Coordinates of C-alpha atoms in Angstrom, one line a residue:
Chain A
M1 CA -3.4 -17.9 -4.2
S2 CA -5.8 -16.4 -1.7
V3 CA -7.7 -17.6 1.4
K4 CA -11.4 -17.5 1.5
I5 CA -13.1 -15.2 4.1
E6 CA -16.8 -15.6 4.5
A7 CA -18.4 -12.2 3.8
S8 CA -21.7 -13.0 5.5
H9 CA -24.0 -15.9 6.1
D10 CA -26.4 -16.0 3.2
G11 CA -30.0 -16.6 3.6
I12 CA -30.5 -17.5 -0.1
P13 CA -27.7 -19.5 -1.7
H14 CA -25.8 -18.0 -4.6
N15 CA -27.1 -20.6 -7.2
K16 CA -30.7 -19.7 -6.4
V17 CA -30.0 -15.9 -6.6
M18 CA -28.3 -16.6 -10.0
V19 CA -31.3 -18.5 -11.4
I20 CA -33.8 -15.9 -10.1
G21 CA -31.8 -13.0 -11.5
A22 CA -31.2 -14.7 -14.9
V23 CA -34.9 -15.6 -15.3
I24 CA -36.1 -12.1 -14.3
S25 CA -33.7 -10.6 -16.8
L26 CA -34.5 -12.9 -19.7
V27 CA -38.3 -12.8 -19.2
S28 CA -38.2 -9.0 -19.0
L29 CA -36.1 -8.7 -22.2
Y30 CA -38.6 -11.0 -24.0
I31 CA -41.5 -8.9 -22.9
A32 CA -39.7 -5.8 -24.2
I33 CA -39.1 -7.6 -27.5
I34 CA -42.8 -8.6 -27.7
G35 CA -43.5 -4.9 -27.5
T36 CA -41.2 -4.1 -30.5
T37 CA -42.7 -6.9 -32.6
L38 CA -46.2 -5.5 -31.9
G39 CA -44.9 -2.1 -33.1
V40 CA -45.4 -0.4 -29.7
D41 CA -42.5 1.0 -27.6
Y42 CA -44.2 1.5 -24.2
L43 CA -43.0 -1.9 -23.0
A44 CA -39.4 -0.5 -23.2
F45 CA -39.4 -0.1 -19.4
F46 CA -39.1 -3.8 -19.0
G47 CA -35.5 -3.4 -20.1
G48 CA -34.9 -1.7 -16.8
I49 CA -36.4 -4.6 -14.9
A50 CA -34.1 -6.9 -17.0
A51 CA -31.1 -4.8 -15.9
I52 CA -32.2 -5.1 -12.2
G53 CA -32.5 -8.9 -12.5
A54 CA -29.0 -9.0 -13.9
L55 CA -27.6 -6.7 -11.2
I56 CA -29.1 -8.9 -8.4
W57 CA -27.3 -11.9 -9.9
G58 CA -24.1 -10.0 -10.5
N59 CA -24.1 -8.6 -7.0
S60 CA -24.2 -12.1 -5.6
T61 CA -21.4 -13.2 -7.8
I62 CA -19.2 -10.2 -6.8
K63 CA -19.8 -11.1 -3.2
K64 CA -18.7 -14.7 -3.8
L65 CA -15.6 -13.6 -5.8
C66 CA -14.6 -10.9 -3.4
S67 CA -14.7 -13.3 -0.4
Y68 CA -11.3 -14.3 -1.6
G69 CA -9.7 -11.2 -0.2
I70 CA -9.9 -8.8 -3.1
G71 CA -11.7 -6.1 -1.2
T72 CA -10.2 -3.1 -3.1
G73 CA -11.0 -4.9 -6.4
V74 CA -14.7 -4.6 -6.0
P75 CA -15.1 -1.6 -8.3
S76 CA -12.8 -3.1 -10.9
A77 CA -15.1 -6.2 -11.0
G78 CA -17.9 -4.0 -12.2
M79 CA -15.7 -2.5 -14.9
L80 CA -14.5 -5.9 -16.0
A81 CA -18.1 -7.3 -16.1
F82 CA -19.3 -4.6 -18.5
G83 CA -16.1 -4.4 -20.5
S84 CA -16.4 -8.1 -21.3
G85 CA -20.2 -7.9 -21.5
V86 CA -20.2 -5.2 -24.2
I87 CA -18.4 -7.6 -26.6
A88 CA -21.0 -10.2 -26.0
L89 CA -23.8 -7.7 -26.3
L90 CA -22.6 -6.3 -29.7
F91 CA -22.1 -9.7 -31.1
A92 CA -25.5 -11.0 -29.8
S93 CA -27.4 -7.9 -31.2
T94 CA -26.0 -8.6 -34.7
L95 CA -27.7 -12.0 -34.5
S96 CA -31.0 -10.1 -34.8
G97 CA -30.5 -10.4 -38.6
I98 CA -31.3 -14.1 -38.1
S99 CA -34.1 -13.7 -35.6
I100 CA -34.8 -11.1 -32.9
W101 CA -35.9 -13.9 -30.5
I102 CA -32.5 -15.4 -30.1
V103 CA -30.8 -12.1 -29.1
P104 CA -31.3 -12.2 -25.3
V105 CA -30.3 -15.9 -25.0
A106 CA -27.4 -15.3 -27.3
A107 CA -26.3 -12.4 -25.1
L108 CA -26.3 -14.7 -22.0
I109 CA -24.5 -17.6 -23.8
L110 CA -21.9 -15.4 -25.5
G111 CA -21.3 -13.5 -22.2
L112 CA -20.6 -16.8 -20.5
V113 CA -18.2 -17.8 -23.3
V114 CA -16.3 -14.5 -23.2
G115 CA -16.1 -14.6 -19.4
L116 CA -14.9 -18.2 -19.5
F117 CA -12.1 -17.2 -21.8
L118 CA -11.1 -14.3 -19.6
G119 CA -11.4 -16.5 -16.5
W120 CA -9.1 -19.0 -18.1
I121 CA -6.6 -16.3 -18.9
S122 CA -6.6 -14.9 -15.4
N123 CA -6.3 -18.2 -13.6
S124 CA -4.1 -20.2 -16.0
V125 CA -2.0 -17.6 -17.9
L126 CA -1.8 -14.8 -15.2
N127 CA -1.6 -17.5 -12.5
M128 CA -4.0 -15.9 -10.1
K129 CA -5.3 -19.3 -9.0
I130 CA -8.5 -18.1 -7.3
P131 CA -10.8 -21.1 -7.2
V132 CA -14.1 -19.3 -8.2
M133 CA -12.4 -16.9 -10.7
T134 CA -13.3 -18.7 -13.9
R135 CA -16.9 -19.2 -13.0
S136 CA -17.3 -15.7 -11.5
L137 CA -15.8 -14.0 -14.6
A138 CA -18.1 -16.0 -16.8
E139 CA -21.1 -15.0 -14.8
L140 CA -20.1 -11.3 -14.6
A141 CA -19.6 -11.1 -18.4
A142 CA -23.1 -12.6 -18.9
V143 CA -24.5 -10.1 -16.3
G144 CA -22.8 -7.2 -18.0
S145 CA -24.2 -8.2 -21.4
L146 CA -27.8 -8.7 -20.1
A147 CA -27.7 -5.4 -18.1
L148 CA -26.4 -3.4 -21.0
M149 CA -29.0 -4.9 -23.3
G150 CA -31.7 -4.0 -20.7
L151 CA -30.5 -0.4 -20.3
G152 CA -30.3 -0.1 -24.1
A153 CA -33.8 -1.3 -24.4
V154 CA -35.0 1.4 -21.9
A155 CA -33.3 4.1 -24.0
T156 CA -34.2 3.0 -27.5
G157 CA -36.9 0.3 -27.1
F158 CA -34.9 -2.1 -29.2
V159 CA -32.3 -4.8 -28.8
G160 CA -31.4 -5.5 -32.5
F161 CA -28.1 -4.2 -33.9
M162 CA -29.6 -2.1 -36.8
D163 CA -32.0 -0.5 -34.4
I164 CA -29.4 0.6 -32.0
A165 CA -26.8 1.6 -34.7
T166 CA -29.1 3.8 -36.8
F167 CA -31.5 6.6 -36.0
D168 CA -34.3 7.9 -38.2
L169 CA -34.0 11.7 -38.3
L170 CA -36.9 13.2 -40.3
G171 CA -36.9 10.3 -42.7
V172 CA -33.1 10.2 -43.1
T173 CA -31.2 7.3 -41.6
V174 CA -28.3 8.7 -39.6
Y175 CA -25.6 6.8 -37.7
N176 CA -24.1 9.4 -35.4
A177 CA -27.4 10.2 -33.6
S178 CA -28.0 6.5 -32.7
Y179 CA -27.6 4.7 -29.4
L180 CA -24.2 3.4 -30.5
G181 CA -23.2 6.3 -32.7
A182 CA -23.9 9.1 -30.2
G183 CA -22.1 7.1 -27.5
I184 CA -25.1 6.6 -25.3
I185 CA -23.9 3.0 -24.8
A186 CA -21.0 4.7 -22.8
V187 CA -23.6 6.1 -20.4
S188 CA -25.2 2.6 -20.1
F189 CA -21.7 1.1 -19.5
M190 CA -20.8 3.4 -16.7
L191 CA -24.3 3.4 -15.1
G192 CA -24.3 -0.4 -15.1
A193 CA -20.7 -0.9 -14.0
I194 CA -21.0 1.4 -11.0
A195 CA -24.5 0.0 -10.1
L196 CA -23.1 -3.5 -10.3
Q197 CA -20.2 -3.0 -7.9
H198 CA -21.8 -0.5 -5.6
P199 CA -24.2 -2.7 -3.5
F200 CA -21.5 -5.0 -2.2
N201 CA -18.9 -2.3 -2.0
A202 CA -21.1 0.0 0.0
C203 CA -22.3 -2.7 2.4
L204 CA -18.8 -4.2 2.8
G205 CA -18.0 -4.9 6.5
P206 CA -18.5 -7.5 9.2
G207 CA -22.2 -6.6 9.5
E208 CA -23.1 -7.1 5.9
K209 CA -26.6 -8.6 5.4
Q210 CA -27.8 -10.2 2.2
D211 CA -31.3 -8.6 2.2
R212 CA -29.9 -5.1 2.7
T213 CA -27.3 -5.6 -0.1
N214 CA -29.9 -7.0 -2.5
M215 CA -32.2 -4.0 -1.7
L216 CA -29.4 -1.7 -2.6
A217 CA -28.8 -3.6 -5.9
I218 CA -32.5 -3.0 -6.7
E219 CA -32.2 0.7 -5.7
C220 CA -29.1 1.1 -7.9
G221 CA -30.9 -0.6 -10.8
F222 CA -33.9 1.8 -10.6
L223 CA -31.5 4.8 -10.3
S224 CA -29.8 3.8 -13.5
M225 CA -33.1 3.3 -15.1
I226 CA -34.2 6.9 -14.2
V227 CA -31.2 8.2 -16.2
M228 CA -31.8 6.0 -19.2
A229 CA -35.5 6.9 -19.1
V230 CA -34.6 10.6 -19.3
I231 CA -32.2 9.9 -22.2
S232 CA -35.0 7.8 -23.9
F233 CA -36.9 11.0 -24.6
A234 CA -34.5 11.5 -27.5
F235 CA -35.3 8.0 -29.0
V236 CA -38.7 6.7 -28.1
S237 CA -42.3 8.1 -28.1
L238 CA -43.2 10.6 -25.5
I239 CA -45.7 8.2 -23.8
A240 CA -43.1 5.4 -23.6
A241 CA -40.5 7.7 -22.1
W242 CA -42.9 9.0 -19.5
I243 CA -43.9 5.4 -18.6
S244 CA -40.3 4.4 -18.1
L245 CA -39.5 7.5 -16.1
V246 CA -42.5 7.1 -13.8
V247 CA -41.9 3.4 -13.2
A248 CA -38.2 4.1 -12.5
V249 CA -38.9 7.0 -10.1
I250 CA -41.5 5.0 -8.1
G251 CA -39.3 1.9 -8.0
W252 CA -36.3 3.9 -6.9
A253 CA -38.3 5.8 -4.2
V254 CA -39.7 2.6 -2.7
S255 CA -36.4 0.7 -2.8
Y256 CA -34.5 3.7 -1.3
V257 CA -37.0 4.0 1.6
K258 CA -36.8 0.3 2.2
Y259 CA -32.9 0.4 2.1
V260 CA -32.8 3.2 4.6
A261 CA -35.2 1.2 6.9
L262 CA -32.9 -1.9 6.6
S263 CA -29.8 0.2 7.4
K264 CA -31.6 1.6 10.4
R265 CA -32.4 -2.0 11.5
D266 CA -28.7 -3.0 11.1
A267 CA -27.0 0.1 12.5
A268 CA -25.5 0.2 16.0
S269 CA -27.4 3.3 16.7
W270 CA -29.2 6.1 14.8
L271 CA -28.3 9.5 16.1
D272 CA -29.4 12.9 15.0
A273 CA -27.2 15.8 16.1
K274 CA -25.8 13.9 19.1
P275 CA -22.1 13.3 19.8
F276 CA -20.5 9.9 19.9
S277 CA -19.4 8.6 23.2
D278 CA -15.7 7.8 23.0
S279 CA -14.6 4.6 24.8
E280 CA -11.3 6.2 25.6
E281 CA -12.6 9.1 27.4
Chain B
M1 CA -5.5 32.2 -38.7
Q2 CA -8.9 33.0 -37.3
E3 CA -9.5 29.3 -36.6
I4 CA -6.2 29.2 -34.6
I5 CA -7.2 32.3 -32.6
I6 CA -10.6 30.9 -31.7
G7 CA -8.9 27.6 -30.9
I8 CA -6.4 29.3 -28.5
G9 CA -9.3 31.2 -26.9
V10 CA -11.2 27.9 -26.4
T11 CA -8.1 26.3 -25.1
A12 CA -7.6 29.0 -22.5
L13 CA -11.3 28.9 -21.5
A14 CA -11.3 25.1 -21.2
G15 CA -8.1 25.2 -19.2
A16 CA -9.6 27.7 -16.8
L17 CA -12.8 25.6 -16.5
A18 CA -10.8 22.5 -15.9
A19 CA -8.8 24.2 -13.1
I20 CA -12.1 25.0 -11.4
A21 CA -13.3 21.4 -12.0
G22 CA -10.1 19.9 -10.5
A23 CA -10.3 22.1 -7.4
A24 CA -14.0 21.3 -6.8
E25 CA -13.5 17.6 -7.4
D26 CA -10.7 17.3 -4.9
T27 CA -12.6 19.3 -2.2
E28 CA -15.7 17.2 -2.9
S29 CA -13.9 13.9 -2.5
N30 CA -12.2 15.1 0.7
I31 CA -15.4 16.2 2.3
G32 CA -17.0 12.9 1.5
S33 CA -13.8 10.9 2.2
Q34 CA -13.7 9.2 -1.1
G35 CA -10.6 7.6 -2.7
D36 CA -7.7 6.0 -0.9
P37 CA -7.9 8.0 2.4
N38 CA -11.4 6.3 2.8
S39 CA -9.6 3.1 4.0
Q40 CA -8.6 4.9 7.2
V41 CA -12.1 6.2 7.8
Q42 CA -13.3 2.7 7.3
L43 CA -10.7 1.3 9.6
A44 CA -11.0 3.8 12.5
P45 CA -14.1 2.3 14.2
Q46 CA -12.5 -1.1 14.0
M47 CA -9.5 0.2 16.0
G48 CA -11.9 1.7 18.6
Y49 CA -12.0 5.3 17.2
T50 CA -15.6 6.1 16.6
H51 CA -16.0 9.2 14.4
R52 CA -18.3 11.6 12.6
I53 CA -16.4 11.5 9.3
Y54 CA -18.4 10.8 6.1
N55 CA -17.7 7.4 4.4
K56 CA -18.5 7.9 0.8
A57 CA -17.3 4.5 -0.5
V58 CA -18.8 4.7 -4.0
S59 CA -15.6 3.5 -5.8
G60 CA -12.3 5.1 -6.5
E61 CA -12.6 8.7 -7.7
P62 CA -11.8 8.0 -11.4
P63 CA -14.6 5.5 -12.0
A64 CA -17.1 7.6 -9.9
Y65 CA -16.3 10.8 -11.8
T66 CA -16.4 8.9 -15.1
L67 CA -20.0 8.0 -14.3
W68 CA -21.1 11.5 -13.1
V69 CA -19.5 13.3 -16.1
T70 CA -20.6 10.6 -18.7
L71 CA -24.2 10.6 -17.6
A72 CA -24.3 14.4 -17.5
C73 CA -23.0 14.4 -21.1
G74 CA -25.5 11.7 -22.1
V75 CA -28.4 13.6 -20.7
A76 CA -27.2 16.9 -22.1
W77 CA -26.9 15.3 -25.5
A78 CA -30.5 13.9 -25.2
F79 CA -31.8 17.4 -24.4
L80 CA -29.7 18.9 -27.3
M81 CA -31.4 16.4 -29.6
L82 CA -34.8 17.6 -28.3
G83 CA -33.8 21.1 -29.3
V84 CA -33.1 22.5 -25.8
N85 CA -30.6 25.4 -25.6
A86 CA -27.1 24.1 -25.0
I87 CA -26.5 25.9 -21.6
L88 CA -29.8 24.6 -20.3
A89 CA -29.1 21.1 -21.6
I90 CA -25.8 21.1 -19.8
V91 CA -27.4 22.3 -16.6
F92 CA -30.2 19.6 -16.8
G93 CA -27.6 16.9 -17.3
T94 CA -25.5 18.2 -14.4
V95 CA -28.5 18.4 -12.1
L96 CA -29.4 14.8 -12.8
A97 CA -25.7 13.7 -12.4
T98 CA -25.6 15.5 -9.1
F99 CA -28.8 13.8 -7.9
V100 CA -27.3 10.4 -8.7
Q101 CA -24.1 11.4 -6.9
G102 CA -26.0 12.4 -3.8
V103 CA -28.0 9.1 -3.8
Y104 CA -24.8 7.0 -4.2
A105 CA -23.2 9.0 -1.4
T106 CA -26.0 8.4 1.1
T107 CA -26.3 4.7 0.3
A108 CA -22.6 4.3 0.6
Y109 CA -22.5 6.0 4.0
L110 CA -25.5 4.2 5.3
G111 CA -24.3 0.8 4.0
R112 CA -20.7 1.0 5.3
T113 CA -21.7 2.5 8.7
A114 CA -24.5 -0.1 9.2
S115 CA -22.0 -2.9 8.4
L116 CA -19.7 -1.6 11.2
S117 CA -22.4 -2.0 13.9
K118 CA -20.2 -4.6 15.6
F119 CA -17.8 -1.8 16.6
G120 CA -20.5 0.5 17.8
Q121 CA -20.1 3.1 15.0
P122 CA -23.5 5.0 15.0
V123 CA -25.2 6.4 11.9
F124 CA -25.4 10.2 12.2
I125 CA -28.4 11.6 10.4
D126 CA -27.2 15.2 10.8
V127 CA -23.9 14.2 9.1
I128 CA -25.9 12.8 6.1
K129 CA -28.0 16.0 5.9
S130 CA -25.2 18.5 6.2
V131 CA -22.3 16.8 4.5
T132 CA -24.2 15.2 1.5
T133 CA -25.5 18.5 0.4
V134 CA -22.0 20.1 0.6
T135 CA -20.5 17.3 -1.5
M136 CA -23.3 17.6 -4.0
A137 CA -22.7 21.3 -4.4
H138 CA -19.0 20.8 -5.1
A139 CA -19.8 17.9 -7.4
F140 CA -22.2 20.1 -9.3
V141 CA -19.4 22.6 -9.9
A142 CA -16.9 19.9 -10.9
I143 CA -19.3 18.2 -13.3
I144 CA -20.8 21.3 -15.0
T145 CA -17.3 22.7 -15.8
T146 CA -16.1 19.3 -17.2
V147 CA -19.2 18.8 -19.3
T148 CA -18.7 22.4 -20.6
V149 CA -15.1 21.5 -21.6
C150 CA -16.4 18.4 -23.4
Y151 CA -19.1 20.4 -25.2
L152 CA -16.6 23.1 -26.3
M153 CA -14.3 20.4 -27.6
M154 CA -17.1 18.8 -29.6
T155 CA -18.7 21.9 -31.1
V156 CA -16.0 24.6 -31.4
I157 CA -12.9 22.4 -31.9
G158 CA -14.8 19.7 -33.8
H159 CA -13.5 16.7 -31.9
P160 CA -14.6 13.5 -33.7
F161 CA -15.8 11.8 -30.5
A162 CA -19.4 11.9 -29.4
L163 CA -20.3 13.9 -26.2
P164 CA -20.6 10.9 -23.8
L165 CA -17.4 9.4 -25.1
L166 CA -15.6 12.7 -24.3
G167 CA -17.3 12.5 -20.9
I168 CA -15.7 9.1 -20.3
V169 CA -12.3 10.4 -21.2
W170 CA -12.4 13.6 -19.3
G171 CA -14.3 12.3 -16.3
L172 CA -11.7 9.7 -15.9
A173 CA -8.9 12.3 -16.2
L174 CA -10.6 14.6 -13.7
G175 CA -11.0 11.8 -11.1
A176 CA -7.5 10.6 -11.7
A177 CA -6.1 14.2 -11.3
G178 CA -8.0 14.8 -8.1
S179 CA -7.1 11.4 -6.7
A180 CA -3.4 11.5 -7.6
T181 CA -2.7 15.1 -6.7
G182 CA -5.2 16.0 -3.9
N183 CA -5.5 12.8 -1.9
P184 CA -2.0 12.7 -0.5
Y185 CA -2.6 16.0 1.2
Y186 CA -5.9 14.8 2.8
G187 CA -4.7 11.3 3.5
K188 CA -1.3 12.1 4.9
E189 CA -1.6 15.6 6.3
R190 CA -5.1 16.0 7.4
Q191 CA -6.1 12.6 8.7
Y192 CA -2.8 12.4 10.7
Q193 CA -2.6 16.0 11.7
N194 CA -2.6 14.8 15.4
Q195 CA 0.7 12.8 14.8
K196 CA 4.2 14.2 15.1
F197 CA 5.1 16.1 12.0
G198 CA 7.3 14.3 9.6
A199 CA 7.0 11.0 11.4
G200 CA 5.2 9.4 8.5
V201 CA 2.3 7.2 9.3
P202 CA 3.3 4.4 11.7
I203 CA 1.3 1.2 11.8
S204 CA 0.4 1.9 15.5
A205 CA -1.4 5.1 14.4
S206 CA -3.6 3.3 11.9
G207 CA -7.2 4.4 12.2
N208 CA -6.3 7.1 14.7
I209 CA -7.5 9.9 12.5
V210 CA -8.4 13.5 13.4
R211 CA -11.8 13.3 15.0
Y212 CA -12.0 16.4 17.2
A213 CA -12.2 20.0 16.3
E214 CA -11.1 23.0 18.3
A215 CA -14.3 22.6 20.2
G216 CA -16.3 19.4 19.9
Q217 CA -16.3 16.6 17.4
R218 CA -15.5 17.2 13.7
S219 CA -17.6 16.2 10.7
S220 CA -15.8 16.0 7.4
I221 CA -17.0 19.4 6.2
D222 CA -13.9 20.6 8.0
N223 CA -11.7 18.4 5.8
G224 CA -12.9 20.5 2.8
F225 CA -12.1 23.7 4.7
F226 CA -8.6 22.4 5.3
T227 CA -7.8 20.9 1.9
A228 CA -9.4 23.7 -0.2
K229 CA -6.3 25.8 0.7
F230 CA -3.7 23.5 -0.9
G231 CA -4.9 20.1 -2.1
G232 CA -7.8 21.5 -4.1
P233 CA -5.9 24.2 -6.0
A234 CA -3.1 21.8 -6.7
S235 CA -5.6 19.3 -8.2
G236 CA -7.1 22.2 -10.2
L237 CA -3.7 23.2 -11.5
C238 CA -3.0 19.6 -12.5
F239 CA -6.3 19.0 -14.3
G240 CA -6.2 22.5 -15.8
L241 CA -2.7 21.9 -17.2
I242 CA -3.7 18.5 -18.6
V243 CA -6.7 20.0 -20.5
F244 CA -4.7 23.1 -21.6
F245 CA -1.7 21.3 -23.0
E246 CA -3.9 18.6 -24.6
L247 CA -5.9 21.2 -26.6
W248 CA -2.9 23.6 -27.2
R249 CA -0.7 20.9 -28.8
T250 CA -3.6 19.7 -30.9
I251 CA -4.6 23.1 -32.2
L252 CA -1.1 24.4 -33.0
F253 CA 0.6 21.2 -34.3
E254 CA -2.2 19.1 -35.8
D255 CA -1.6 20.4 -39.3
Y256 CA 2.0 19.3 -39.4
L257 CA 3.2 15.9 -40.6
A258 CA -0.4 14.7 -41.2
G259 CA -1.4 14.9 -37.6
W260 CA 1.8 13.4 -36.2
G261 CA 3.0 16.9 -35.3
A262 CA 0.5 16.9 -32.3
V263 CA 1.7 13.5 -31.2
I264 CA 5.4 14.6 -31.3
A265 CA 4.5 17.8 -29.4
G266 CA 2.7 15.7 -26.8
A267 CA 5.7 13.5 -26.3
V268 CA 8.0 16.6 -26.0
I269 CA 5.6 18.1 -23.3
I270 CA 5.7 14.8 -21.4
I271 CA 9.6 14.7 -21.5
I272 CA 9.8 18.4 -20.3
F273 CA 7.5 17.6 -17.4
M274 CA 9.5 14.5 -16.5
I275 CA 12.6 16.7 -16.3
I276 CA 10.8 19.3 -14.2
D277 CA 9.4 16.6 -11.9
R278 CA 12.8 15.0 -11.4
Y279 CA 14.4 18.3 -10.6
V280 CA 11.7 19.2 -8.1
E281 CA 11.9 15.8 -6.4
V282 CA 15.7 16.0 -6.1
W283 CA 15.5 19.6 -4.8
G284 CA 12.9 18.6 -2.3
R285 CA 14.9 15.7 -1.0
K286 CA 18.1 17.7 -0.8
N287 CA 16.4 20.5 1.2
Y288 CA 14.1 18.6 3.5
G289 CA 15.9 15.2 3.6
P290 CA 14.8 12.0 5.1
Y291 CA 13.2 12.0 8.6
T292 CA 15.8 11.7 11.3
V293 CA 15.3 11.2 15.0
E294 CA 16.5 14.2 17.0
A295 CA 19.9 13.9 18.4
S296 CA 18.8 14.4 22.0
A297 CA 16.3 11.6 21.9

């Protein structure tokens, strides 16, 4: 049983952030799918935007969950989100056999189901009794599943299971050089998990501000997208990979500069090669 | 026979690379103040001790190093698929991972320090410029050696795992080795060097970490200078032995009992180390004993 400590006074309420994040994520994933159904892969970079939407949502959830005094547990929340999200993602992507259009929504719903089950275990079986635990774990699993799907879309251009489990190498279908078979999903997993926990973990403290934390979430999303865009050179066409990389680098640079400006706004003072003045001296 | 000789050679090389990786990893995390000693760096301004120590609160070392090594492995794999030479591919992957590490380090320092504005902790731009680059350099060494170990396992020894999966396993092991072996030296010895030796860390000393140098105020580059003498090499020895024994037992005993030979050898190694650890612990306690107040006091 824990006591709630308010992390910071939020300008935008959590439910609104959640809806905004989920809508950005789903709409971007559908735009990426429209690209694949048209047979072009240069819309793959929308997967990165989907991951960013999910990260903004998840960041707000982590902030809410961690206001119950689990400060050192912030990084583990990221791992948990993606660990449960990967189950939902793999199951949802197999549903592409029925229709590719149900995959993103299925990832969201299956993520919520997996998370609800884990939340029930932690609150009722492990007796943690943290009031927001069940809801937060459900949200985090959905966030993990959407962000993984987005990062996967950047790398391969696809969200369907057969497309991420096989790779066409000179006309021969191989499994061990695919997104799943070569373990690139492990890179997505770690990129997403650290990007999800980093914004709140890095801005932790009494002076935490929502706009600065959200800007860091966007920065982390674009940074992850840069890496996936570089890896995508092995999977998608040259033009598509370059578009993803340029979008990611520009997005990262803009959000990084804005984040530094917001940090300067919130910092007590901004010193260059000057000593601190000690109150005890 | 030839396979075993090549295997033993790779084992020795991988062990040596891992020793370098462990030493660089621990030094990097101490310069950036990552891992558990970070809590004191975070606490110090709240107790009234303003400082110039870096606050690299990315996450614990194991998850952070899992990310750096895994993404370096993933990018290296992508470049290998594009037909790039293996050494260049590993270098490209490591450069990108080091860039990501540097970005995460600066955002963590800026974020944590800005959130401590209530306590008057300033952001030091010169600390960002000087310390971040030093941690990135150490991270580069730690990542490139670990990725090379993973690559050797995949290609020469024929490990069934894909390169990024090996990256997850060995990145996690590297972070854990540095965190478990090196951090006590930084957290208990260095941060509290200004306390009476052997006194432990009393609650009243919380946050009162070493902030001054022989002349002027310290930045955390000096922490690397201090811990590179003992904490770093100890972490290197730890991670080097982990990689060495892991490969050694697999190469020599894999053919016995349908693969169970390697598992049994691993269990025997663990038991031998447990006996050694117990002996060292008892020896240390007998010789140095618990802290006692001096009789005259």
